[in-house]
mmCIF file of C-alpha atoms in Angstrom:
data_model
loop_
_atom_site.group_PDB
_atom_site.id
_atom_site.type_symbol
_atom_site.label_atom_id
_atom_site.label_comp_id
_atom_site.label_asym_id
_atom_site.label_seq_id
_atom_site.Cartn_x
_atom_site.Cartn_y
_atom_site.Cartn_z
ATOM 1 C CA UNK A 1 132.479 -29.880 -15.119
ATOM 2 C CA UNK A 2 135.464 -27.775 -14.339
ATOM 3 C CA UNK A 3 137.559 -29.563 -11.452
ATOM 4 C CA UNK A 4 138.174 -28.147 -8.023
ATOM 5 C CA UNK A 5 141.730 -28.114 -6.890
ATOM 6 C CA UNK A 6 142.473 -28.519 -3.177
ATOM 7 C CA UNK A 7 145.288 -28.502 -1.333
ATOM 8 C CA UNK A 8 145.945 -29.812 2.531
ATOM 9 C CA UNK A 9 147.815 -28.347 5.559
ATOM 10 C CA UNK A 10 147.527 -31.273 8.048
ATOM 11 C CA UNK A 11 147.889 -35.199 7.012
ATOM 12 C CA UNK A 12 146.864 -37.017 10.256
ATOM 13 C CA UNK A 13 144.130 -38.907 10.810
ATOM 14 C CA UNK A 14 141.787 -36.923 10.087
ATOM 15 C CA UNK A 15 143.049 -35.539 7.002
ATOM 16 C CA UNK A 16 142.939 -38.887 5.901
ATOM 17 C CA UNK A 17 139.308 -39.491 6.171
ATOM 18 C CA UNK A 18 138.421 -36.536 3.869
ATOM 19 C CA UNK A 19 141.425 -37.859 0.952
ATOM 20 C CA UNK A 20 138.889 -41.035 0.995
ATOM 21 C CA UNK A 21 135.857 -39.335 0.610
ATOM 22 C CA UNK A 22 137.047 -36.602 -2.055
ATOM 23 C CA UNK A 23 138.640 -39.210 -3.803
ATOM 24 C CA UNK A 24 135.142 -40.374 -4.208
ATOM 25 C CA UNK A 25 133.458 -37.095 -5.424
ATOM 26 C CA UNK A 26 133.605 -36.810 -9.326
ATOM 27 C CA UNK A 27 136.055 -33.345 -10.898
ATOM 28 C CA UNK A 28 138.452 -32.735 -7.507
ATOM 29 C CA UNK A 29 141.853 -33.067 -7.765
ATOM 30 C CA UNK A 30 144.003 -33.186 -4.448
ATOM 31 C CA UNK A 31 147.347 -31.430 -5.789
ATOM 32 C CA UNK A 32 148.868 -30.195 -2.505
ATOM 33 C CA UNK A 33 149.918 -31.662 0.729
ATOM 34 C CA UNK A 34 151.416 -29.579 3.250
ATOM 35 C CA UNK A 35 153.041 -31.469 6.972
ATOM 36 C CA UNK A 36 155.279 -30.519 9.525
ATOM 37 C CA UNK A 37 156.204 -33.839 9.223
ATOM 38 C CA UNK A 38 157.642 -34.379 5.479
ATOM 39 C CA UNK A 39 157.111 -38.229 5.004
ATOM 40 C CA UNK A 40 153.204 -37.772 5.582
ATOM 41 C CA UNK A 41 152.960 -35.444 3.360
ATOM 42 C CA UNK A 42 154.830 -36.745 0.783
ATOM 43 C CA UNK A 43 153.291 -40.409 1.225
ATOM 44 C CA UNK A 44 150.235 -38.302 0.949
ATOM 45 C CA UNK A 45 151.747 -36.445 -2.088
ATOM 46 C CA UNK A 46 152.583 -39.975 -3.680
ATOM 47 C CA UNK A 47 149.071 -41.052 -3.733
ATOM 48 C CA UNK A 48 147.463 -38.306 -5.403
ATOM 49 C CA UNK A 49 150.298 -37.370 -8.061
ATOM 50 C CA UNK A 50 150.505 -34.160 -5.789
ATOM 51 C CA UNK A 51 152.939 -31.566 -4.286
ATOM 52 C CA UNK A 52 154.424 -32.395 -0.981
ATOM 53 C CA UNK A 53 155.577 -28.907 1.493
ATOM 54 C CA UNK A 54 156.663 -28.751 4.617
ATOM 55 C CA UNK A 55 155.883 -24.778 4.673
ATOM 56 C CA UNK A 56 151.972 -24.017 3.481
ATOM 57 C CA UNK A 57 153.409 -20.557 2.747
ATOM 58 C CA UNK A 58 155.624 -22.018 0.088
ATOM 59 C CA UNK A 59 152.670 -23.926 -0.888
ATOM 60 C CA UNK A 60 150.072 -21.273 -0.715
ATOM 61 C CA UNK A 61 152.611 -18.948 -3.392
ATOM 62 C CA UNK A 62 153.225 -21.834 -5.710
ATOM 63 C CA UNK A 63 150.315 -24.233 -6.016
ATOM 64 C CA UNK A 64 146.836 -22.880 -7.534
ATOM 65 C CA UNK A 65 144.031 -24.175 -5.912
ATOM 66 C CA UNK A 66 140.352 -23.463 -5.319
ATOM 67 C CA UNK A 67 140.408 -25.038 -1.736
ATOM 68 C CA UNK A 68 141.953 -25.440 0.934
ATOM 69 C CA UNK A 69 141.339 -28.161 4.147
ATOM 70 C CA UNK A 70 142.884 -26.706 7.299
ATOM 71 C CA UNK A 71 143.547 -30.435 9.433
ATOM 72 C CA UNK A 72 145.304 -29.060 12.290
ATOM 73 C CA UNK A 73 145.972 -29.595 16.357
ATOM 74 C CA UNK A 74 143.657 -26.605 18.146
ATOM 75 C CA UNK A 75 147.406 -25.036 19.018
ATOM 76 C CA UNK A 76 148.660 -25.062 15.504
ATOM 77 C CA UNK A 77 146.617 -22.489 13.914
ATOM 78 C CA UNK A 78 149.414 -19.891 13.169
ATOM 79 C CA UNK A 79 148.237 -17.893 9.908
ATOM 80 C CA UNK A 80 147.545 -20.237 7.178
ATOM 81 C CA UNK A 81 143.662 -19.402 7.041
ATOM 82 C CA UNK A 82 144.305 -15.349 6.588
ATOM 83 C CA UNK A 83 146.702 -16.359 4.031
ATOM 84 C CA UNK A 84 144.627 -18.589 2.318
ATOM 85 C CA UNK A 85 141.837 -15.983 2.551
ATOM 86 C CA UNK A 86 143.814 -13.557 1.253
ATOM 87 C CA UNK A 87 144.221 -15.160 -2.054
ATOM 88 C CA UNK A 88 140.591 -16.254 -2.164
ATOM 89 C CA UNK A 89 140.977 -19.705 -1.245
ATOM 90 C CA UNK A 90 137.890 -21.513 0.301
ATOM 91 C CA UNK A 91 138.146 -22.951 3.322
ATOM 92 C CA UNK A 92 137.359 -26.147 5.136
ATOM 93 C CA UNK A 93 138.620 -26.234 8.757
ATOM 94 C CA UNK A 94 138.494 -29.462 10.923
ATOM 95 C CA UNK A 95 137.063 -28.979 14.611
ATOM 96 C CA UNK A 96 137.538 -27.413 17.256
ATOM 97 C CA UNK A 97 138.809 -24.002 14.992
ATOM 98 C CA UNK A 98 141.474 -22.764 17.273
ATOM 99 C CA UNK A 99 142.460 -23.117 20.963
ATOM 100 C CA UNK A 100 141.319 -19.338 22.075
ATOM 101 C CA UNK A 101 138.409 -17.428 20.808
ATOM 102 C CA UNK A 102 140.497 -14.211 19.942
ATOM 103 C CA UNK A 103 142.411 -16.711 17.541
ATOM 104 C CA UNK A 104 138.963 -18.171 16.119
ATOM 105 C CA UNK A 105 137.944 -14.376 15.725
ATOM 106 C CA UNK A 106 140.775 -13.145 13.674
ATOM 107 C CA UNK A 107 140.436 -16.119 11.453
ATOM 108 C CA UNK A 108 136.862 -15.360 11.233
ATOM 109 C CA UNK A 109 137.414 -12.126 10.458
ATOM 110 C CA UNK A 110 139.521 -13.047 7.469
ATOM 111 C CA UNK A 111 137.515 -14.882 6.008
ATOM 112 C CA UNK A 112 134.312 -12.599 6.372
ATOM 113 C CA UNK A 113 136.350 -9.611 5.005
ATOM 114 C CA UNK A 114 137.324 -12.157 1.400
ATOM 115 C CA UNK A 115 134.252 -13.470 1.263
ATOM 116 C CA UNK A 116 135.141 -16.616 0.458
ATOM 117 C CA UNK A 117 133.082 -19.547 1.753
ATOM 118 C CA UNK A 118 134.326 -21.818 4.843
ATOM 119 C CA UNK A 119 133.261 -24.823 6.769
ATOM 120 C CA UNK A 120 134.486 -27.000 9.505
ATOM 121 C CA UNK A 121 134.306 -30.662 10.449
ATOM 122 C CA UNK A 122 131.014 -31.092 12.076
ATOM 123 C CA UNK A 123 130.434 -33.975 10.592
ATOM 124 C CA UNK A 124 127.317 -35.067 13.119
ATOM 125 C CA UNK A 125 125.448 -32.563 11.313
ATOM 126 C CA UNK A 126 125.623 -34.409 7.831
ATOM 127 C CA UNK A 127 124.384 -37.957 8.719
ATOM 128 C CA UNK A 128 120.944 -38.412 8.112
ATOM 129 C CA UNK A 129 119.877 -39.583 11.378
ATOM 130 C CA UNK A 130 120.585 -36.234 12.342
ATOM 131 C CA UNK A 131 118.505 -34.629 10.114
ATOM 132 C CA UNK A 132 115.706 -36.693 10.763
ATOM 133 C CA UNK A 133 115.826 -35.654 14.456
ATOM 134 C CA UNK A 134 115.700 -31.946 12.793
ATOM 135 C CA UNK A 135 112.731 -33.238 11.121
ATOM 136 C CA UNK A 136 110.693 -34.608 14.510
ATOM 137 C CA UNK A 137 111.556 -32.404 16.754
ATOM 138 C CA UNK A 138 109.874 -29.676 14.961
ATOM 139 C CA UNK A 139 107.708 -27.634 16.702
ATOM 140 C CA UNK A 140 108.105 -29.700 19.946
ATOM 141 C CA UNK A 141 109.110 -27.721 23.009
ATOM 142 C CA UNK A 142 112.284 -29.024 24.065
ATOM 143 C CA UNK A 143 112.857 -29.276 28.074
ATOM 144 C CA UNK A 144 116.239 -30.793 28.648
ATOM 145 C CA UNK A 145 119.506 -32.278 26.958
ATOM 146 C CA UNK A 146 121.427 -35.162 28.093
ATOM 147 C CA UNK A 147 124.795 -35.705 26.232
ATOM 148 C CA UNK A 148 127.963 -38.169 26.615
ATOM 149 C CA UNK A 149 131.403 -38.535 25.015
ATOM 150 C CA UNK A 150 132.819 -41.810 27.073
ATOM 151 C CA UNK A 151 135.508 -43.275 25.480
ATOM 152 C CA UNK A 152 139.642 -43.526 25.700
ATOM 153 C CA UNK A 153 142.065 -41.258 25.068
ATOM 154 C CA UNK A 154 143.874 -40.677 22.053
ATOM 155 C CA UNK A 155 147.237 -42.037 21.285
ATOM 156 C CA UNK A 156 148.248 -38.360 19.762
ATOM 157 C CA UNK A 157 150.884 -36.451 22.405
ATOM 158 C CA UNK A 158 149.386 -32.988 21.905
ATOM 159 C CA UNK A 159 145.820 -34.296 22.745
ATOM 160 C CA UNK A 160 146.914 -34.986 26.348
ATOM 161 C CA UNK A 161 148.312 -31.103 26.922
ATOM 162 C CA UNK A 162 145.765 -29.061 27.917
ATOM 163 C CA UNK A 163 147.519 -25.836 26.408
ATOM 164 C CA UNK A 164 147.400 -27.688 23.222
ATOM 165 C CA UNK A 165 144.491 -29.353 22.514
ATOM 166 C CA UNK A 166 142.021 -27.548 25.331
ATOM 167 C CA UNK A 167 141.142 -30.902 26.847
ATOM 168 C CA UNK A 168 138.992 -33.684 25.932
ATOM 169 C CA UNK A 169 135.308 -31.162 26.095
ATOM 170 C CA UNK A 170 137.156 -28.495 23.856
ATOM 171 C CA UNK A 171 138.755 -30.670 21.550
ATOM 172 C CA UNK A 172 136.787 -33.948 21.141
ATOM 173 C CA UNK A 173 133.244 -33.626 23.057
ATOM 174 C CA UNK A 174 132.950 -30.271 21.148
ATOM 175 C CA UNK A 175 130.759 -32.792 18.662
ATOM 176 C CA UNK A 176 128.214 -33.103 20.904
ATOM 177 C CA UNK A 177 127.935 -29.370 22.165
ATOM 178 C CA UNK A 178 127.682 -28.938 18.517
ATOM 179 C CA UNK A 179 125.075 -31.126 18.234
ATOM 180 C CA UNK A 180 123.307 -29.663 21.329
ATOM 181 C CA UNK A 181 123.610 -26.180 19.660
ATOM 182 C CA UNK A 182 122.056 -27.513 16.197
ATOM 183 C CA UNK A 183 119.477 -30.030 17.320
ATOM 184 C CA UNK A 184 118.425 -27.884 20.982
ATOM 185 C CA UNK A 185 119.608 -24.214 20.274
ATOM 186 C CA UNK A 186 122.119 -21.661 21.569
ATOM 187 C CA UNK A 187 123.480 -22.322 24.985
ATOM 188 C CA UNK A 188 123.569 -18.849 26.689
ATOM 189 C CA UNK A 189 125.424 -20.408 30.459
ATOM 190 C CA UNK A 190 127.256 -23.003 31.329
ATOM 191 C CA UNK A 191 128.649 -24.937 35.157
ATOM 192 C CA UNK A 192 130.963 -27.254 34.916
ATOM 193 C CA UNK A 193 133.332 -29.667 36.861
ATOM 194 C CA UNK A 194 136.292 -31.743 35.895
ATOM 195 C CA UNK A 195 137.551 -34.478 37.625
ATOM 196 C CA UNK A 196 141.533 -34.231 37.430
ATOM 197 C CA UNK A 197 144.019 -36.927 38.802
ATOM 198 C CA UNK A 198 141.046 -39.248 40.618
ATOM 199 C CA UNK A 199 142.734 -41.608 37.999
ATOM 200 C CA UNK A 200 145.526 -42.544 37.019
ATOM 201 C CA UNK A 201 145.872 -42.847 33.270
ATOM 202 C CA UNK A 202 147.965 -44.432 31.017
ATOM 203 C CA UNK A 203 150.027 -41.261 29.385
ATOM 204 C CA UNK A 204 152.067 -39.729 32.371
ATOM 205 C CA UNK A 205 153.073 -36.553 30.488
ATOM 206 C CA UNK A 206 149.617 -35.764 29.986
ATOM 207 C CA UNK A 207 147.610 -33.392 31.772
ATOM 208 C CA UNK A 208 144.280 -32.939 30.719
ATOM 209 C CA UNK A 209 141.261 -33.805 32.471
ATOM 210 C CA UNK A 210 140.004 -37.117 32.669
ATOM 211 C CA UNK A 211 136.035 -36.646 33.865
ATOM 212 C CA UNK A 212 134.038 -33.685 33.265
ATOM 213 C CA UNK A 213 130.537 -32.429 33.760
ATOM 214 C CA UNK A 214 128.751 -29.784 32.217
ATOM 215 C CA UNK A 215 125.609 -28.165 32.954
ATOM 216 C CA UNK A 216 124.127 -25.826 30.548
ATOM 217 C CA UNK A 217 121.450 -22.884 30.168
ATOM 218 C CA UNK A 218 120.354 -22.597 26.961
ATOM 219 C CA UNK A 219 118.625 -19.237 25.705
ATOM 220 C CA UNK A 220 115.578 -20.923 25.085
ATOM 221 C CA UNK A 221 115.447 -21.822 28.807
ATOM 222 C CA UNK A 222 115.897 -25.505 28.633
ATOM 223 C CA UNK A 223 118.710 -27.106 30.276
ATOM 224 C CA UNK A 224 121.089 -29.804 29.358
ATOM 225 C CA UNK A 225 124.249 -31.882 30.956
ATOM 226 C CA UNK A 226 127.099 -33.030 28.820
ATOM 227 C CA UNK A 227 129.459 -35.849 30.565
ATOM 228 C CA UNK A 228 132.650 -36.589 28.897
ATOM 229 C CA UNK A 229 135.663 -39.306 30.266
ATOM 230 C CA UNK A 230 138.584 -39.784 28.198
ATOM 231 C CA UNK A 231 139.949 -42.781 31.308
ATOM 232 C CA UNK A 232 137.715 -45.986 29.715
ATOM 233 C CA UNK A 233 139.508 -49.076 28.777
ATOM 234 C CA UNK A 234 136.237 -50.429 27.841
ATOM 235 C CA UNK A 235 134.030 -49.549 25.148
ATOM 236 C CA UNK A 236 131.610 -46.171 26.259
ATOM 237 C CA UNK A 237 129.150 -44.501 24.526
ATOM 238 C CA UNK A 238 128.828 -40.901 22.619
ATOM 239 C CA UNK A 239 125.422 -39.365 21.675
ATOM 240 C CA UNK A 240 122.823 -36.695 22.850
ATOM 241 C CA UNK A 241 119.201 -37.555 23.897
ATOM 242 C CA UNK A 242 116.732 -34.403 23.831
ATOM 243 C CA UNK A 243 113.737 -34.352 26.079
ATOM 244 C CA UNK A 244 110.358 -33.395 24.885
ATOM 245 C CA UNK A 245 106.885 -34.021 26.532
ATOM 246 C CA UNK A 246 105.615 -37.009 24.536
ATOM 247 C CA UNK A 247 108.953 -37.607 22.488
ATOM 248 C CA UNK A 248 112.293 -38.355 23.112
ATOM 249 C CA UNK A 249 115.171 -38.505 20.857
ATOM 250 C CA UNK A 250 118.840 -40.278 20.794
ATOM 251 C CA UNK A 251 121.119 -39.566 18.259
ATOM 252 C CA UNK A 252 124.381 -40.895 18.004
ATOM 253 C CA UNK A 253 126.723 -42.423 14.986
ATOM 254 C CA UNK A 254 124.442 -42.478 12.492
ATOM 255 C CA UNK A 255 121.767 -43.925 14.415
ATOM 256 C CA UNK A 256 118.344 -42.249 15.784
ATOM 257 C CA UNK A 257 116.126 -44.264 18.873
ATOM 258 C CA UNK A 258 113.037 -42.442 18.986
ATOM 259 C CA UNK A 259 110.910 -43.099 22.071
ATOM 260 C CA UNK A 260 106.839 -42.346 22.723
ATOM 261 C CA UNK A 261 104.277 -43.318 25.086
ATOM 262 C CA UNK A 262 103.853 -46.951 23.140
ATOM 263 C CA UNK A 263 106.389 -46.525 20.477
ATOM 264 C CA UNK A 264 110.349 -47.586 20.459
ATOM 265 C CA UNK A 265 111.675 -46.260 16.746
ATOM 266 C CA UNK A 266 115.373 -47.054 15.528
ATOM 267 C CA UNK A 267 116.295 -45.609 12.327
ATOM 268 C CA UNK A 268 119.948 -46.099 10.997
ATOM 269 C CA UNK A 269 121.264 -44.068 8.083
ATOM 270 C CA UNK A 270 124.009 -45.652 6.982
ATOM 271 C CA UNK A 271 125.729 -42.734 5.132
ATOM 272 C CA UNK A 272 129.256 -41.193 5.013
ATOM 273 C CA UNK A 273 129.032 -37.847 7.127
ATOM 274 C CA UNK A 274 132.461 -37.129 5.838
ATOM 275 C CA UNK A 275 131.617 -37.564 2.317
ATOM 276 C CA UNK A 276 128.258 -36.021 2.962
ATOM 277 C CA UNK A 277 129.987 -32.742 4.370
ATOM 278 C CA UNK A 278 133.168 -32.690 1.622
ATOM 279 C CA UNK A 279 130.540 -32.979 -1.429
ATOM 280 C CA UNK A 280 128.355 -30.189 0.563
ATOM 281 C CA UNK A 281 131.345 -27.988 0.251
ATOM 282 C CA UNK A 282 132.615 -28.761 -3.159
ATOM 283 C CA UNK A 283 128.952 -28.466 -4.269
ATOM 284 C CA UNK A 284 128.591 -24.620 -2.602
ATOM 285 C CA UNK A 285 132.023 -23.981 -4.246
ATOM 286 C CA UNK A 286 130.820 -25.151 -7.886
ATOM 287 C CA UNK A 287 127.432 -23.178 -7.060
ATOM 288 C CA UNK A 288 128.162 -20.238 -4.438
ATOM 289 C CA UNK A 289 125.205 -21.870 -2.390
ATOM 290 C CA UNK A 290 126.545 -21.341 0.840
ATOM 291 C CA UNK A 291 123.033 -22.949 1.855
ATOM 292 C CA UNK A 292 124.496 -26.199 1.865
ATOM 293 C CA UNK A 293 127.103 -25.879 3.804
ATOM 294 C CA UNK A 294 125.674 -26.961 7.733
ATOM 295 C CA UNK A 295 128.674 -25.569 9.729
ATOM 296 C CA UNK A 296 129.784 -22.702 8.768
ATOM 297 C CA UNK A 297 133.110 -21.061 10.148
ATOM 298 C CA UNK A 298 131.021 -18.407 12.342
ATOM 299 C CA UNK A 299 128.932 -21.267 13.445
ATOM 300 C CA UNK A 300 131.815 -23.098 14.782
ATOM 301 C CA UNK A 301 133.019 -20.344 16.638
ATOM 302 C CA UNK A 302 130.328 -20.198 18.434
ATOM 303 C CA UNK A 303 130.450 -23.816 19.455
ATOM 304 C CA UNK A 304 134.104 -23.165 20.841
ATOM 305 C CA UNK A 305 132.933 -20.104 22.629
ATOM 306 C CA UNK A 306 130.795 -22.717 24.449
ATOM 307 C CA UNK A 307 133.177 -25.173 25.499
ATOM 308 C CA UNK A 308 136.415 -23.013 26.460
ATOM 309 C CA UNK A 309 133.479 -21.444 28.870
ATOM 310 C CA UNK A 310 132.554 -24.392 30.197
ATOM 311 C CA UNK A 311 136.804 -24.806 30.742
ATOM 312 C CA UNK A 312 136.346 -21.382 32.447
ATOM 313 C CA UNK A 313 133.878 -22.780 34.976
ATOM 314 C CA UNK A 314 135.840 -25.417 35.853
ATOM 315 C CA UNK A 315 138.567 -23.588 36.542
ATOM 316 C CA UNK A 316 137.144 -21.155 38.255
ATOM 317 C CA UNK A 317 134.271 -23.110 40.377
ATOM 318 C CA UNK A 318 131.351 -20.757 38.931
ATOM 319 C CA UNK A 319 128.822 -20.239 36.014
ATOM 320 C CA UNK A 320 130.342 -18.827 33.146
ATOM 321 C CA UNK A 321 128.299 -16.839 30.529
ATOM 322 C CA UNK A 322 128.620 -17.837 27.321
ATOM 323 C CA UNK A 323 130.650 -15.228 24.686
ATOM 324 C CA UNK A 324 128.608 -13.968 22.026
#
């Protein structure tokens, strides 16, 4: 088994979450870490026997690699993905893929023109209670959507900026528009409202919304709403429930509650998403089946197309159509 060599621009949180799960996947050696901030990186560097950069273009020229995972703010997507296209890197971007849609689609475009294979951190889509939903909801018409993100808000400084990280529905409730768009279907309109300064919260340089509400069309015709509050000091709640006749369906952290007429179903998977979606992509990369990949970069764009239209409607006080 020849090994796959990946490299990382990004070691936050997030980037930390995929080091544990490819450290778990047999023949993949992490030999690059790239961070505006040099101690992560080399910390990060330090654990693996790796490279540690502060430029990815200095990183990019001298470190082969086969992959490379893009963990990045929505603001801070400046050019490493064309570059890493360019030399026929593969790519693995975490959510949301940019913070405008023309950035998404020139990074889209570069990777569609080297053909080189790409996903992004969906990671609802890899636990198995999501695929089981997949599995029931076959052939059932679906009638509505009901979806939640209720929770705090992160610690991170760029999070609370809108012009960096979109707001909580682009940046962080983005999961479960994803989730709408995988489990329902393509969501062709959206209406939405945000609730801004109702209440205080606890970051004063922030900005970003702390309520929203988000009604959605989708181009089969059934509708959905998809509540998000970043203001909870309590614990909240994050999942989607889809609406059929004589089924309905909750999925949420691993977990699926199916409900019938005289039936009350939970089913808990228990599995890694993270390491479920990293072996995915190291598996189409040591294959070329691009089949196993869920979320796709093109895929993800359209998920952000969604949710910076749904920040449209807010802004504006009226129905936005979704981009194609």
């Amino acid at each position: 088994m020849s090994t796959v060599r990946i490299g990382f621009v990004g070691a936050g949180g997030i980037a930390q979450a995929h080091w544990d799960a490819l450290s778990k996947i047999e023949g993949v050696a992490l030999v690059a870490f790239c961070d505006i901030e040099a101690s992560r990186a080399e910390a990060a560097a330090a654990r693996f026997g790796a490279t540690a950069y502060t430029d990815y273009e200095t990183m990019l020229l001298e470190q082969p690699m086969d992959a490379l995972y893009v963990c990045v703010p929505p603001h801070a997507h400046g050019g490493v993905e064309e570059l890493a296209a360019q030399k026929g890197i593969h790519l693995f971007v975490e959510k949301p893929v940019a913070r405008s849609l023309e950035r998404a689609r020139q990074i889209e475009a570069a990777i569609q023109k080297a053909g080189i294979l790409s996903s992004v951190g969906y990671h609802f889509r890899y636990y198995g209670a999501t695929e089981r939903a997949r599995e029931r909801l076959q052939g059932l018409p679906i009638g509505m959507a009901i979806g939640y993100w209720h929770g705090g808000m992160p610690g991170v400084p760029w999070w609370r900026q809108h012009a960096l990280s979109g707001g909580q529905l682009v940046e962080q409730t983005t999961h479960i528009v994803d989730l709408a768009r995988y489990l329902v279907g393509e969501v062709a309109e959206v209406h939405a409202y945000f609730a801004h300064g109702v209440v205080p919260l606890p970051y004063p340089d922030g900005d970003v919304s702390e309520a929203g509400v988000v009604a959605l069309r989708f181009a089969t015709g059934a509708v959905g709403v998809i509540t998000n509050t970043c203001m909870l000091n309590a614990p909240g709640e994050v999942a989607l429930k889809i609406y059929t006749p004589d089924r309905i369906l909750e999925v949420g952290w691993g977990k699926l509650i199916e409900t019938e007429a005289n039936r009350r179903e939970e089913y808990t998977s228990r599995d890694n998403p993270y390491l479920n979606e990293d072996r995915a992509f190291i598996e189409a990369i040591r294959t070329g089946d691009r089949s196993l990949i869920r979320a796709p970069y093109s895929d993800a764009v359209r998920t952000l197309a969604v949710t910076l239209a749904a920040d449209e409607s807010a802004r504006i006080g009226k129905p936005v159509r979704v981009a194609d």
